[in-house]
mmCIF file of C-alpha atoms in Angstrom:
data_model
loop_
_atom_site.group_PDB
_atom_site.id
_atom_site.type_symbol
_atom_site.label_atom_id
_atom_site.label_comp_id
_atom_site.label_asym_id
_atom_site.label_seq_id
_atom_site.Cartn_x
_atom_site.Cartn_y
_atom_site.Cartn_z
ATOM 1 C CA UNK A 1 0.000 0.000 0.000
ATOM 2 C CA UNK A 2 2.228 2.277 -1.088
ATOM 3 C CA UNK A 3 1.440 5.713 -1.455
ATOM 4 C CA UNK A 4 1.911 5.938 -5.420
ATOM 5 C CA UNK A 5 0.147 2.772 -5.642
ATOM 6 C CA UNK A 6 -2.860 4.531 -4.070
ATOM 7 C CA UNK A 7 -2.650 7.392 -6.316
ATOM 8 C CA UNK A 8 -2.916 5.150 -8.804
ATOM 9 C CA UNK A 9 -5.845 3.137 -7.751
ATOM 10 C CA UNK A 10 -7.643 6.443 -6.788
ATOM 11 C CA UNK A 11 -7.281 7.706 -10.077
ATOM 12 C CA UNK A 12 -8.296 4.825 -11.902
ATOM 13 C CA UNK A 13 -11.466 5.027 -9.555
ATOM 14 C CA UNK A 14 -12.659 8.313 -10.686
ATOM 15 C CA UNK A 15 -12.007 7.616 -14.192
ATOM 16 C CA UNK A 16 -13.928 4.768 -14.094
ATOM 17 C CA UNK A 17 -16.921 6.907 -11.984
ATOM 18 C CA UNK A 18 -16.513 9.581 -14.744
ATOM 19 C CA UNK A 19 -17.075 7.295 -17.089
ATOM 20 C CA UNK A 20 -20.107 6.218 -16.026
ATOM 21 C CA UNK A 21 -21.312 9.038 -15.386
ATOM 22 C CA UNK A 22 -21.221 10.499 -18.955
ATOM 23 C CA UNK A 23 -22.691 6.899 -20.341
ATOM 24 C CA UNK A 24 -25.108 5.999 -17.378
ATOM 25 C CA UNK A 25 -26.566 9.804 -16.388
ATOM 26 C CA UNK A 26 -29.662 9.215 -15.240
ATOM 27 C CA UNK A 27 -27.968 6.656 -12.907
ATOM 28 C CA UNK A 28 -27.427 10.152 -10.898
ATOM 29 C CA UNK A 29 -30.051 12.477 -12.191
ATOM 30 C CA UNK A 30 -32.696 9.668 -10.863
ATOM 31 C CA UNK A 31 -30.366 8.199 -7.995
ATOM 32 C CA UNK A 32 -33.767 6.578 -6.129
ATOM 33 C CA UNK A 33 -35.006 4.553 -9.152
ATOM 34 C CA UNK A 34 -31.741 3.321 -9.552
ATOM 35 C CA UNK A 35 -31.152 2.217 -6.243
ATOM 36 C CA UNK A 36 -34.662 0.708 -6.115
ATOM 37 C CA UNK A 37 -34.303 -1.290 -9.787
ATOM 38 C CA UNK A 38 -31.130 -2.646 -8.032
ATOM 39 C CA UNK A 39 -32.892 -3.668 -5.361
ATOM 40 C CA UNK A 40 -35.812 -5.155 -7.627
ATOM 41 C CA UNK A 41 -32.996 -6.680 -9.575
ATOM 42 C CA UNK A 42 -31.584 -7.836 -6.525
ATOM 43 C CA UNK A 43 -34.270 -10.359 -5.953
ATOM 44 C CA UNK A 44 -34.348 -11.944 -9.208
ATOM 45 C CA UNK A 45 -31.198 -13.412 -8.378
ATOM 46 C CA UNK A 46 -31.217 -16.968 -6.988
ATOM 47 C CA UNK A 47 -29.010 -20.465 -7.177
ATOM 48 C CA UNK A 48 -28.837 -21.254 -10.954
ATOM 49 C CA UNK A 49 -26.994 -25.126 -10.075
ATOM 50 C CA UNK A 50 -23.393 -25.895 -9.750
ATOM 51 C CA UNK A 51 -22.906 -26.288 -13.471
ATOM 52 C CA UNK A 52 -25.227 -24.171 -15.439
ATOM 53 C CA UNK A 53 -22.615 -21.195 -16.542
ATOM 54 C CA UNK A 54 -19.479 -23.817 -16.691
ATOM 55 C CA UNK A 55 -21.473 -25.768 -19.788
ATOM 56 C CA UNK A 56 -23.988 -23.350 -20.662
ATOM 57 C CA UNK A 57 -22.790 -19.872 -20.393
ATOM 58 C CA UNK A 58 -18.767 -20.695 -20.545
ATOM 59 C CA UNK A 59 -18.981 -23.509 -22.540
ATOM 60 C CA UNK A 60 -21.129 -22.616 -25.311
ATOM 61 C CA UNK A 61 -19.521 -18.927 -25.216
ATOM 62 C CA UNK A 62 -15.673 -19.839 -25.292
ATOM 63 C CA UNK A 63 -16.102 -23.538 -26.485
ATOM 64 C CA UNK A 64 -15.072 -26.878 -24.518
ATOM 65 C CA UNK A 65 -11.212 -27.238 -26.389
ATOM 66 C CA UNK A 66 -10.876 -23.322 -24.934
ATOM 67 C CA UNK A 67 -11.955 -24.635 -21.430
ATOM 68 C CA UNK A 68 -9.582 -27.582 -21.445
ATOM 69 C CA UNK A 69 -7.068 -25.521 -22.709
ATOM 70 C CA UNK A 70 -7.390 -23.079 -19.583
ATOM 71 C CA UNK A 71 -7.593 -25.616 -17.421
ATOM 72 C CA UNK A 72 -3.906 -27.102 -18.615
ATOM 73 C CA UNK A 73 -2.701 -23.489 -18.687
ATOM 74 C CA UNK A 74 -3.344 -22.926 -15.103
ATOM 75 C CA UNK A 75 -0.822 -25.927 -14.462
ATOM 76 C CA UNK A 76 1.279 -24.755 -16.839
ATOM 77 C CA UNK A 77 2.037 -21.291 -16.046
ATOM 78 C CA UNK A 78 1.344 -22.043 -11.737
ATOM 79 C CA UNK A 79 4.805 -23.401 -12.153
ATOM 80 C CA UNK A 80 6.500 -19.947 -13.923
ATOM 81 C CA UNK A 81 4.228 -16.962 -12.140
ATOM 82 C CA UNK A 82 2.789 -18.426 -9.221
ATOM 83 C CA UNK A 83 1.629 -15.547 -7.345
ATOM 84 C CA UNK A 84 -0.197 -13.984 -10.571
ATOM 85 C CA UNK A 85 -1.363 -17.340 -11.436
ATOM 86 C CA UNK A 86 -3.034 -17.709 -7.976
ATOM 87 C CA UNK A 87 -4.721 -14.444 -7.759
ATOM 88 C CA UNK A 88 -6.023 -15.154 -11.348
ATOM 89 C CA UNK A 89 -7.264 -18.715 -10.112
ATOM 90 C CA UNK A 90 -8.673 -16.876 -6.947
ATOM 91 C CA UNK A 91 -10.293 -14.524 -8.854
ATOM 92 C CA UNK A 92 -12.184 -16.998 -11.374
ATOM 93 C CA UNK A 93 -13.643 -19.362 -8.268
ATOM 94 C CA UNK A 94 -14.168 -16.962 -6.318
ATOM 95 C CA UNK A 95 -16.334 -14.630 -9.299
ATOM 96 C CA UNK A 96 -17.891 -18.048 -9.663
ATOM 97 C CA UNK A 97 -18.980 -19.131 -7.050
ATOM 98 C CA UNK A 98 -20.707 -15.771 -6.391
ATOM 99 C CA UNK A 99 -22.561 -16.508 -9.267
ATOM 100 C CA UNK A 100 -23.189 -19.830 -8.872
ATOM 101 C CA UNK A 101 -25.660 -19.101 -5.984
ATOM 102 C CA UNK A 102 -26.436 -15.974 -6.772
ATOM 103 C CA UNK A 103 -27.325 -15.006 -9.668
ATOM 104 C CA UNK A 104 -29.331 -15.561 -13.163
ATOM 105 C CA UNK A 105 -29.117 -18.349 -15.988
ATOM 106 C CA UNK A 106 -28.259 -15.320 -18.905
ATOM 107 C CA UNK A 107 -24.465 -16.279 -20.099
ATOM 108 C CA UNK A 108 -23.650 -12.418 -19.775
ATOM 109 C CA UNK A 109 -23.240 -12.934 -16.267
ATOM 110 C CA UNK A 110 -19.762 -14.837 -16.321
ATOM 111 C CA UNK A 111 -18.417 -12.026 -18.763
ATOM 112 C CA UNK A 112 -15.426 -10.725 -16.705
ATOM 113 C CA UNK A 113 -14.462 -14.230 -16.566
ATOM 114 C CA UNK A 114 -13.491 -14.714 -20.495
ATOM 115 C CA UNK A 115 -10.474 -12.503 -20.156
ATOM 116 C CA UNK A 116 -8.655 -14.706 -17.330
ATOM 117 C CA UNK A 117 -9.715 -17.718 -18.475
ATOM 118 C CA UNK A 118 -8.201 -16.463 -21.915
ATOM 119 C CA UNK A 119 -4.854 -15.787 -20.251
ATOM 120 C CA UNK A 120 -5.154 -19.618 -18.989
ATOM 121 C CA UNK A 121 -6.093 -20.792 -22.125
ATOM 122 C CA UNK A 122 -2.859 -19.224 -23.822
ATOM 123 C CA UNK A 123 -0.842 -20.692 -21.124
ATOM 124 C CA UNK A 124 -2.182 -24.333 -22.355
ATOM 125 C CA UNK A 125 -1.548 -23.178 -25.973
ATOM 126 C CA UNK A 126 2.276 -22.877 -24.798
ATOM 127 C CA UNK A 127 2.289 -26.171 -22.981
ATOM 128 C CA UNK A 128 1.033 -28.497 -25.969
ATOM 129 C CA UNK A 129 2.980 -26.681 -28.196
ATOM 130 C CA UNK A 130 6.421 -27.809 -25.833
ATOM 131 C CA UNK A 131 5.105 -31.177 -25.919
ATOM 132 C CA UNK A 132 3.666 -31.498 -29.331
ATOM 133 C CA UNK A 133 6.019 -31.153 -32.234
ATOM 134 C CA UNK A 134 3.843 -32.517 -34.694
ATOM 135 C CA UNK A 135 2.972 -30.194 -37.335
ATOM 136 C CA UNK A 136 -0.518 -32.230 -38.359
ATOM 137 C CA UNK A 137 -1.561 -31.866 -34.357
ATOM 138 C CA UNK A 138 -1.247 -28.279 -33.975
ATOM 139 C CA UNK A 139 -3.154 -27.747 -37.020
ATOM 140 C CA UNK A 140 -5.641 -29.952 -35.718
ATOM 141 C CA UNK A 141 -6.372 -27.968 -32.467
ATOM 142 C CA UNK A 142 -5.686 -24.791 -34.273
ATOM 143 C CA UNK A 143 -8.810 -25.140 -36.487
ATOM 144 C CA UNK A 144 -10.279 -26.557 -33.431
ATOM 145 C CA UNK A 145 -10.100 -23.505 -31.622
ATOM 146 C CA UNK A 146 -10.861 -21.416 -34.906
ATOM 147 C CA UNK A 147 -14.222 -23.089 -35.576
ATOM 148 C CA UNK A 148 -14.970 -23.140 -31.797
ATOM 149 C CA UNK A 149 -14.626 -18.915 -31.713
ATOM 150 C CA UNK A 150 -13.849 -17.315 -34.957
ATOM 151 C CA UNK A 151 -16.376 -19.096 -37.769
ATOM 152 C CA UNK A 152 -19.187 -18.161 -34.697
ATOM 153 C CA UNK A 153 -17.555 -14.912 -34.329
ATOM 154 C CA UNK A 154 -17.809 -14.143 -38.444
ATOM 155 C CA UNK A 155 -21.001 -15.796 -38.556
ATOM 156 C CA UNK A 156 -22.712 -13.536 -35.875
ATOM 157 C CA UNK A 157 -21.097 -10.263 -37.724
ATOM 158 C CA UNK A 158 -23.067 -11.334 -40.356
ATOM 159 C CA UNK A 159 -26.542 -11.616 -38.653
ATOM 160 C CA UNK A 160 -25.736 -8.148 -37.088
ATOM 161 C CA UNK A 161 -25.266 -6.710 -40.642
ATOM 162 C CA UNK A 162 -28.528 -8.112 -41.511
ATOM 163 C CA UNK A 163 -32.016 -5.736 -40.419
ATOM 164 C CA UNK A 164 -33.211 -7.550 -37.301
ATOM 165 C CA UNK A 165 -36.718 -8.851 -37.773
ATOM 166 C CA UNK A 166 -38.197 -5.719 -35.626
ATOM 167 C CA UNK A 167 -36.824 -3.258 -37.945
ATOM 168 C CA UNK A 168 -38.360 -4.811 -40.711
ATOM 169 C CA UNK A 169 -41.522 -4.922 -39.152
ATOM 170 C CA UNK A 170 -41.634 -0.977 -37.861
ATOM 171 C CA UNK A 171 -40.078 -0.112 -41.637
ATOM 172 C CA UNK A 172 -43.734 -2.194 -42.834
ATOM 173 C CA UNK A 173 -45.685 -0.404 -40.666
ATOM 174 C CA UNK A 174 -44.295 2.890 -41.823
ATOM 175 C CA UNK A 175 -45.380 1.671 -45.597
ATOM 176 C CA UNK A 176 -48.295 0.818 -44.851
ATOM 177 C CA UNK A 177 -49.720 2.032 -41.265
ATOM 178 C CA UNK A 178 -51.148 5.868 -41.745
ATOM 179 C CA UNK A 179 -49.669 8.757 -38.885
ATOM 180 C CA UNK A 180 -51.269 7.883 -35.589
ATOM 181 C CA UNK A 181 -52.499 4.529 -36.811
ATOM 182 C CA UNK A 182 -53.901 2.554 -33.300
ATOM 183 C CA UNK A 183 -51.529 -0.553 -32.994
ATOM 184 C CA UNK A 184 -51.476 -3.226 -29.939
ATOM 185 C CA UNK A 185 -48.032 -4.737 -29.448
ATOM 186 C CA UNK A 186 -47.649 -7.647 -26.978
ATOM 187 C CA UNK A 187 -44.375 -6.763 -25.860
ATOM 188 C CA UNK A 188 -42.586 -3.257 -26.816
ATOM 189 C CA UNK A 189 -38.998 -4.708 -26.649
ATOM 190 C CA UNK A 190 -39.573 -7.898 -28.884
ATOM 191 C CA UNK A 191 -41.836 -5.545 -30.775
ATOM 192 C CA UNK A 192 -40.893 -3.160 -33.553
ATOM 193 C CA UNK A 193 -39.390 -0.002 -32.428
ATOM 194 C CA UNK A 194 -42.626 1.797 -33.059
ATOM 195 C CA UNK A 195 -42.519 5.775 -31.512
ATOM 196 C CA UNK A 196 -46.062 7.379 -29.632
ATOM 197 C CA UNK A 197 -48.223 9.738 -30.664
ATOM 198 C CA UNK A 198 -47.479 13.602 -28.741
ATOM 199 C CA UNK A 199 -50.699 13.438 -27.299
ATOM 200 C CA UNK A 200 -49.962 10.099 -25.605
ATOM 201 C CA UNK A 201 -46.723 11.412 -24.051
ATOM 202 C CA UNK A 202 -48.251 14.322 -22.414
ATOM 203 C CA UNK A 203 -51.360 12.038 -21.177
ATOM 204 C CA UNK A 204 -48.634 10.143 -19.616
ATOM 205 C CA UNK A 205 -47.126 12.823 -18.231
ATOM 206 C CA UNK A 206 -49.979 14.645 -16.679
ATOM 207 C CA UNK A 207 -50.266 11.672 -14.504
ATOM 208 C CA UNK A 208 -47.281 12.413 -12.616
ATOM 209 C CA UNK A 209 -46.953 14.664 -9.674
ATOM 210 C CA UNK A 210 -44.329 17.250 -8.185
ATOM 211 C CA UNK A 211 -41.689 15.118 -6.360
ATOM 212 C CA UNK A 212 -38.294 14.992 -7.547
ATOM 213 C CA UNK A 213 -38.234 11.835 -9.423
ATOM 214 C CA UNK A 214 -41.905 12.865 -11.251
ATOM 215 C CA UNK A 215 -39.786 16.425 -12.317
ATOM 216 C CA UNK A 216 -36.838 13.890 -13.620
ATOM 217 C CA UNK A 217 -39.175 11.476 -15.423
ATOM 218 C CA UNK A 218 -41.023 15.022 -16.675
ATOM 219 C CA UNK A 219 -37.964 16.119 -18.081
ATOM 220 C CA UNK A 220 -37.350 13.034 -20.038
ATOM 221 C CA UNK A 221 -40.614 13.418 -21.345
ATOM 222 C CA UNK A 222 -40.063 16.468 -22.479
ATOM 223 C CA UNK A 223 -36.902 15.592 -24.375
ATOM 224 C CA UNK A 224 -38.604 12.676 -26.216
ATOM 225 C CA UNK A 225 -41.185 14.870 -27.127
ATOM 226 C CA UNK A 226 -38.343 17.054 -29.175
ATOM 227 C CA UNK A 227 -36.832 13.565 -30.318
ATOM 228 C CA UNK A 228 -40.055 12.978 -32.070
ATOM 229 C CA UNK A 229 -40.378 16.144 -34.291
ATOM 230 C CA UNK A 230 -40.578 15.023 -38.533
ATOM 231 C CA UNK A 231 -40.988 10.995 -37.124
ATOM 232 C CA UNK A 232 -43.881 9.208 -37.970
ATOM 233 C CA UNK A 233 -45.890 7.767 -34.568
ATOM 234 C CA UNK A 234 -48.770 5.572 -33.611
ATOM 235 C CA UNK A 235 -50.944 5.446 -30.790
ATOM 236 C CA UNK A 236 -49.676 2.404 -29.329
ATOM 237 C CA UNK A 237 -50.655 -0.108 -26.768
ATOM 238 C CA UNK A 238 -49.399 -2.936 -24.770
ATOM 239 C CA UNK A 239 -51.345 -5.885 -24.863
ATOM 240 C CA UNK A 240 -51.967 -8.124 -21.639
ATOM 241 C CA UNK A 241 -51.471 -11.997 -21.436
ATOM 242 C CA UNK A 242 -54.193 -13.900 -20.011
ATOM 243 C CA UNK A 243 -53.952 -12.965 -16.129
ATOM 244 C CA UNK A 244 -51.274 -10.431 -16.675
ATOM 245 C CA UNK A 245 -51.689 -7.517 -14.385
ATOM 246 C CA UNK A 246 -51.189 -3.922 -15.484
ATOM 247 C CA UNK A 247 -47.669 -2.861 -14.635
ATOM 248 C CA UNK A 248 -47.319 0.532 -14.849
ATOM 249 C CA UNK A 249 -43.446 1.198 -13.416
ATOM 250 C CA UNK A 250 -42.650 2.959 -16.230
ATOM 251 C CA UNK A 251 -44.079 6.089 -17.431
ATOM 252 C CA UNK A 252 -44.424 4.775 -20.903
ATOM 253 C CA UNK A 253 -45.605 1.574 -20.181
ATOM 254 C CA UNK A 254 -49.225 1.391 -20.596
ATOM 255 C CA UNK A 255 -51.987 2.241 -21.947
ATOM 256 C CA UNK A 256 -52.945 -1.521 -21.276
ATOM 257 C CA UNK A 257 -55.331 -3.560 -23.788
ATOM 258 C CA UNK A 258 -55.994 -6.958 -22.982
ATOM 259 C CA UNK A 259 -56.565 -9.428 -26.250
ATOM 260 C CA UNK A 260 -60.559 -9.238 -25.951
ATOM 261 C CA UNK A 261 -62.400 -8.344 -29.033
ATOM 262 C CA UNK A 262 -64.741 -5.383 -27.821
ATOM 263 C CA UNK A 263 -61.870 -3.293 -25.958
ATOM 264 C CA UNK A 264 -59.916 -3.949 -28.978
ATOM 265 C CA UNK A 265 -62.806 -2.399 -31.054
ATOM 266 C CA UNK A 266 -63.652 0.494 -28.837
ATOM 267 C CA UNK A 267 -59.416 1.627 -28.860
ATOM 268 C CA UNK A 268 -60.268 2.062 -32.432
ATOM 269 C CA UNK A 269 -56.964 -0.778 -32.960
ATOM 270 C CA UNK A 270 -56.647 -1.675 -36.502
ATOM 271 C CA UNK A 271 -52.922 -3.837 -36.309
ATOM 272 C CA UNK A 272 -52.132 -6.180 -33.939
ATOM 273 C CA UNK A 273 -48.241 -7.097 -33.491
ATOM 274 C CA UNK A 274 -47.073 -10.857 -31.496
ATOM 275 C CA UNK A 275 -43.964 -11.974 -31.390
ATOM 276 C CA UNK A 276 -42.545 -15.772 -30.598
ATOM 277 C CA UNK A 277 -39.927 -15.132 -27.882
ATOM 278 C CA UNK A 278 -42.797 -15.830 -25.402
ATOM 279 C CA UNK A 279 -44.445 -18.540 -25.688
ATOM 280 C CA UNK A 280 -48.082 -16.965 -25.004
ATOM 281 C CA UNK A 281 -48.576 -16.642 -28.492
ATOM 282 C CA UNK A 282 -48.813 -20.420 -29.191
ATOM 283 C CA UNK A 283 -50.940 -20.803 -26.146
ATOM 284 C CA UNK A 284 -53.772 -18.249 -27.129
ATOM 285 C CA UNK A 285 -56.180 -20.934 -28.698
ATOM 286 C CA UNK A 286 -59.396 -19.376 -26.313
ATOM 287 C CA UNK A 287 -58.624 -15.976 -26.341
ATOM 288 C CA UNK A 288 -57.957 -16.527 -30.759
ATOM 289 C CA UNK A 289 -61.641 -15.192 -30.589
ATOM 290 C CA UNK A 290 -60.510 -11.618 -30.536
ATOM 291 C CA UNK A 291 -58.381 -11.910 -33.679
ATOM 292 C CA UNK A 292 -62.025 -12.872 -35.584
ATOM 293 C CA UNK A 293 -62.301 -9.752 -36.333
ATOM 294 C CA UNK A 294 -58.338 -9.359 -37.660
ATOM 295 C CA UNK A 295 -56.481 -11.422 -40.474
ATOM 296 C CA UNK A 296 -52.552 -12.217 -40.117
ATOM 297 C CA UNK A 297 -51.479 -10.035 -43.157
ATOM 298 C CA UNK A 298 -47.344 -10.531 -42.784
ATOM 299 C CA UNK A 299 -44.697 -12.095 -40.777
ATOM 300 C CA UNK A 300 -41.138 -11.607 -40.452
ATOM 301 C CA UNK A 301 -38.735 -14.454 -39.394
ATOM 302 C CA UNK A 302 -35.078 -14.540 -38.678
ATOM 303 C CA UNK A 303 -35.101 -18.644 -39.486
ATOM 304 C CA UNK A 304 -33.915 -20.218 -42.251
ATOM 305 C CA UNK A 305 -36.508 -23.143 -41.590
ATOM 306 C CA UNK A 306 -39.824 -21.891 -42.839
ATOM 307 C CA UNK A 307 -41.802 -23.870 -39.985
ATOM 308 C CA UNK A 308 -39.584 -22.492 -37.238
ATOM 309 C CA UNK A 309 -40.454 -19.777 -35.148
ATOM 310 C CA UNK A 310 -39.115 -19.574 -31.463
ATOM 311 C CA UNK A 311 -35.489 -19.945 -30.322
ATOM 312 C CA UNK A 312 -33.562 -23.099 -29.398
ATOM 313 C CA UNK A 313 -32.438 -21.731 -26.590
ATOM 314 C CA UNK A 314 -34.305 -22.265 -23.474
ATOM 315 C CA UNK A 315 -32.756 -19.211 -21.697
ATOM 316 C CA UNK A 316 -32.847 -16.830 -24.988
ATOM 317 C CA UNK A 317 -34.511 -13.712 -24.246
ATOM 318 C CA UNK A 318 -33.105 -11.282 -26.180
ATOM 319 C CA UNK A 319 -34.224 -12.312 -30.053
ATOM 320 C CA UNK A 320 -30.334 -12.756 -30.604
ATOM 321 C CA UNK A 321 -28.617 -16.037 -30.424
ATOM 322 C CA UNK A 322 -26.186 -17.918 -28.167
ATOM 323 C CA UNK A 323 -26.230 -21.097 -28.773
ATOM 324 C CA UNK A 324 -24.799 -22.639 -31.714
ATOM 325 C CA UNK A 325 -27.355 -24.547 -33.458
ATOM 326 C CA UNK A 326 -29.369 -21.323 -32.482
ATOM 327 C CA UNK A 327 -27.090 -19.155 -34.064
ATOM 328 C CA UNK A 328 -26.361 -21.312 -38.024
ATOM 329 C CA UNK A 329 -29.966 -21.136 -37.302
ATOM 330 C CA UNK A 330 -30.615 -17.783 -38.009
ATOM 331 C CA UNK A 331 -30.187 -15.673 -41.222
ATOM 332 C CA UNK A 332 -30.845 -12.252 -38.988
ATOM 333 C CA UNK A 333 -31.171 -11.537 -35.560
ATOM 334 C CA UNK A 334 -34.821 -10.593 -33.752
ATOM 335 C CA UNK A 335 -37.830 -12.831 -32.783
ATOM 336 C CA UNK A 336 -40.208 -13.932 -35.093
ATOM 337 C CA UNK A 337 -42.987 -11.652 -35.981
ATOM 338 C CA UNK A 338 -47.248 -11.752 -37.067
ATOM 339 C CA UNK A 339 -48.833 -8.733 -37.789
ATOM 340 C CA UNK A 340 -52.123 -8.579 -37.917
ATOM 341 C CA UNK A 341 -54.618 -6.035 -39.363
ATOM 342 C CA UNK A 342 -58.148 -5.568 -38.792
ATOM 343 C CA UNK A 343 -60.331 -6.996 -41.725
ATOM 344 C CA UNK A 344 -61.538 -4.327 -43.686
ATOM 345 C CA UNK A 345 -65.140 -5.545 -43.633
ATOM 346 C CA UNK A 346 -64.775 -5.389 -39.932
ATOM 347 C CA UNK A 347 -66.083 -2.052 -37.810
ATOM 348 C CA UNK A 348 -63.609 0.134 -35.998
#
């Protein structure tokens, strides 16, 4: 603890909170709904199993001949640095186990792991090349480790140069769906990026009331309002799953429809938008009633299959793939897509 060192570290410190701050503002211009969505966040987190982000998150995201090649590395370079070698072991079971027990089953939480087990992983590199001379075997486990991490790595720059499934749906809507057009999405992040009408932002924010964090969340507001000038927007709502609850934590949340064929009539909705990340969409045989009075009138999938339509991956979330089969699965990113319109012999 030398006094330069903690110079040093104290720098580093408030470059790091400086950073934040200029990416992450409203971290400190709305400091009590931050500290309460980490709280919130706080008790999502639970035991995911001893395993689940060694095979799933680690071992699908850095590849098994990677792993094994860490795990030799360790032994490897324990016997040239041992103190750095320790602290880097420390470091990995210890970041581990914390998220072993607690924690979530999304691979993105073992991230600051990749870059120490990649030090490993050279280290093993080293050691088979000292003990294997053989020209044929080090091409071998070169391509293995190139078609474990690179042919993934070139595929998924492809998919992200491709338009992801929701921006092909808003760029339909904007063909074909009229300024202020009533449209009922069923989730607004698997959803096309669709913007709301003026009048609905200032509905929403006449609703809130003096204190400090209503004057932030006013301000914002007012700043999306500007965003919006020369865009086309909708009057948009989020429709409910059977025995969903409205949920309105934030500001822009609602207004709430649920799938029922009067409400949807008397919000004047003429386009209905379901995506296949959830599975509710599959599951809607009694409530497919309400669509009698709408016809499915395009879809958008990011599958090469023509008969697939959710994800492989039983912890996918986020319309973007992980897995491998997921991912040569794909020929774009997003969630599969159904829009539907209201027939045109039907009464608004």
């Amino acid at each position: 603890w030398r006094p330069e060192n903690i110079k040093k570290i104290a720098g580093m410190a408030a470059v790091s909170v400086a950073a934040f701050a200029v990416f992450a503002p409203y971290t400190f211009l709305d400091w009590a709904s931050f500290v309460e969505a980490v709280y919130r966040q706080s008790q999502g987190e639970a035991f995911v199993g001893w395993g689940h982000h060694l095979f799933y998150s680690l071992g699908n995201g850095m590849g098994v001949v990677l792993l094994m090649l860490g795990a030799t590395g360790f032994f490897y370079l324990r016997k040239r640095f041992s103190a750095a070698t320790n602290v880097l072991a420390f470091f990995l079971v210890f970041f581990y186990l914390i998220h072993m027990g607690f924690s979530q089953h999304y691979a993105r939480y073992v991230l600051p792991m990749i870059p120490a087990l990649s030090l490993l992983a050279a280290g093993g590199w080293y050691w088979f090349q000292e003990k294997t001379k053989s020209v044929f075997s080090r091409g071998v486990l070169y391509l293995a480790v190139a078609f474990a991490t690179l042919v993934p790595a070139l595929y998924a720059d492809f998919l992200f140069l491709q338009n992801d499934t929701r921006t092909l749906c808003a760029q339909w809507m904007e063909e074909h769906a009229p300024q202020g057009t009533a449209i009922a999405l069923d989730n607004r992040f698997h959803g096309p990026p669709l913007e709301k009408t003026v009048s609905q932002i200032e509905k929403a924010g006449n609703a809130l009331g003096n204190s400090p964090l209503d004057k932030t969340k006013t301000l914002r507001l007012e700043l999306k309002k500007k965003s919006l000038e020369g865009k086309k927007t909708y009057t948009l709502y989020r429709l409910l799953k059977p025995g969903e609850k409205e949920n309105s934590e934030f500001v822009l949340s609602g207004p709430f429809l649920p799938l029922d064929s009067r409400q949807l009539k008397e919000a004047g909705v003429e386009y209905l938008v379901f995506n296949y990340t959830e599975p509710w969409p599959q599951s809607l045989e009694k409530e497919r009633i309400a669509l009698r009075d709408f016809e499915r009138v395009q879809t958008f999938s990011p599958y090469w299959s023509l008969s697939r339509r959710q994800t492989l991956d039983p912890h996918g979330t986020t319309a973007a793939p992980y897995l491998l089969r997921e991912l040569f699965s794909r020929k774009q990113l997003g969630p599969y897509l159904e829009i539907y319109r209201r027939r045109r012999g039907a009464v608004s």
